[in-house]
Coordinates of C-alpha atoms in Angstrom, one line a residue:
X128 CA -15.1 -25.2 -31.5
X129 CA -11.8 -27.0 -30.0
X130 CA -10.3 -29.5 -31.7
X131 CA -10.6 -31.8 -28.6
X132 CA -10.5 -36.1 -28.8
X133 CA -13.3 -37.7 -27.2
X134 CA -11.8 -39.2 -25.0
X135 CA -10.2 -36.0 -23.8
X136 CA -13.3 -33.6 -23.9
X137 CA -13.8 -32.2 -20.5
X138 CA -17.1 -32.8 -19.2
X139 CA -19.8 -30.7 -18.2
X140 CA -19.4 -30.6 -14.3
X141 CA -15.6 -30.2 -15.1
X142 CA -16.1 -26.9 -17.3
X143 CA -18.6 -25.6 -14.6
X144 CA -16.2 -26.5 -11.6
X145 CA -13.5 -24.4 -14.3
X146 CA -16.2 -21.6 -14.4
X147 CA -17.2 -21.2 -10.9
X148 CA -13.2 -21.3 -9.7
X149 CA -12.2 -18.7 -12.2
X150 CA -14.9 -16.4 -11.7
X151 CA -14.1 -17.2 -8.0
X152 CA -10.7 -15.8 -8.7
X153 CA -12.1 -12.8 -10.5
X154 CA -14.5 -12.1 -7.5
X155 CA -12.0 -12.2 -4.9
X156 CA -9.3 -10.2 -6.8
X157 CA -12.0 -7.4 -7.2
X158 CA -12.5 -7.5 -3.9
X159 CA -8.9 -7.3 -2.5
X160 CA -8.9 -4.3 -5.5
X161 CA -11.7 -2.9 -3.6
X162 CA -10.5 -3.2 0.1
X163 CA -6.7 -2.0 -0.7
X164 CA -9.1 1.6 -2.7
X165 CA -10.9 1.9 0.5
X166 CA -7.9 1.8 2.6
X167 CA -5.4 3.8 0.3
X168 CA -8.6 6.4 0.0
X169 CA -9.1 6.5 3.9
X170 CA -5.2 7.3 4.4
X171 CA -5.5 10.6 2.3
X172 CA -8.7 11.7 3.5
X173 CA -7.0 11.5 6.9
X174 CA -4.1 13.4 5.9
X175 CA -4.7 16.7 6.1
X176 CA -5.7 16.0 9.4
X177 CA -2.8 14.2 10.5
X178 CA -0.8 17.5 9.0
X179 CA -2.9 19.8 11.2
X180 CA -2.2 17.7 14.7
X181 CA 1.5 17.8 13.5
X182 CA 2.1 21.4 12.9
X183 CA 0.0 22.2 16.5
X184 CA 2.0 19.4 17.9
X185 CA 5.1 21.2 17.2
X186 CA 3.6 24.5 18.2
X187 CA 2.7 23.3 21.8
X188 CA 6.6 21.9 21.6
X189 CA 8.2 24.8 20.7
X190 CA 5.9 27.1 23.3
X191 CA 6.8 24.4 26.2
X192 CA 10.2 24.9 25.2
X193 CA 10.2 28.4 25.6
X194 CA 8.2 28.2 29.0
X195 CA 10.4 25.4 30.3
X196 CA 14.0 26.7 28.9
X197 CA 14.5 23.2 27.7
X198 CA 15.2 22.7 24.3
X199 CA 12.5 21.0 22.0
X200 CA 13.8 17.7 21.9
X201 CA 11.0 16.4 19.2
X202 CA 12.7 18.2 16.7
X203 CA 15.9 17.4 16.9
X204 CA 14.8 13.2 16.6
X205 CA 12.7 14.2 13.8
X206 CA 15.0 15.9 11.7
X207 CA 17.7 13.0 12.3
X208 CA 14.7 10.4 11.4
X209 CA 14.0 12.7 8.4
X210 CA 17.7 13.0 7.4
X211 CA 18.2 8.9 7.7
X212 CA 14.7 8.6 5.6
X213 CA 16.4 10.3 2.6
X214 CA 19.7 8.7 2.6
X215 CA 18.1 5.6 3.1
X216 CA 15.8 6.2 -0.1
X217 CA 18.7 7.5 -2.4
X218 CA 20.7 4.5 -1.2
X219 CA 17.7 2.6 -2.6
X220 CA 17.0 4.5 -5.9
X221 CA 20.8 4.3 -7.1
X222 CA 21.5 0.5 -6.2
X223 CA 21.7 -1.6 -9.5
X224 CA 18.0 -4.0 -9.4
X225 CA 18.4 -7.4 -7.6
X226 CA 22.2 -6.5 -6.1
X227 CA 22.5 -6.5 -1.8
X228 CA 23.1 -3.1 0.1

């Protein structure tokens, strides 16, 4: 039991409205927990998918380069994408916590 005073012990429809509003709390967090699972779960059931329509992507490229005698321009953009990825993530791992780029 609680050491309350009398005058400050909470009543009953105060510790009920306490109750419902922190199991409210509980409910909803479980349920963001359970939406952000689905999603994260969705995205990597998908991605060996996405991987296959890549690699046939840049097939069909790299044979309507050859056809056309132009040069396959998708991968030239992806590798300079790819390239400013990585420096962009080192730049991030090696600056000191809290400090502007």
């Amino acid at each position: 039991m609680r050491p309350y005073l009398i005058t400050a012990k909470p009543g009953r429809l105060n510790r009920a409205i306490r109750w419902a509003a922190r199991w409210a709390l509980k409910t909803l967090a479980l349920l963001v927990m359970i939406v952000l699972g689905a999603f994260v779960l969705s995205v990597r059931c998908t991605r060996p998918i996405t991987n296959y329509c890549a690699t046939r992507a840049a097939w069909l490229e790299l044979w309507a380069a050859s056809v056309t005698g132009i040069g396959p321009v998708g991968a030239a953009v992806g590798s300079g994408l790819t390239d400013e990825f990585i420096r962009e993530f080192h730049r991030a791992r090696t600056a000191p916590a809290g400090s502007p780029r």
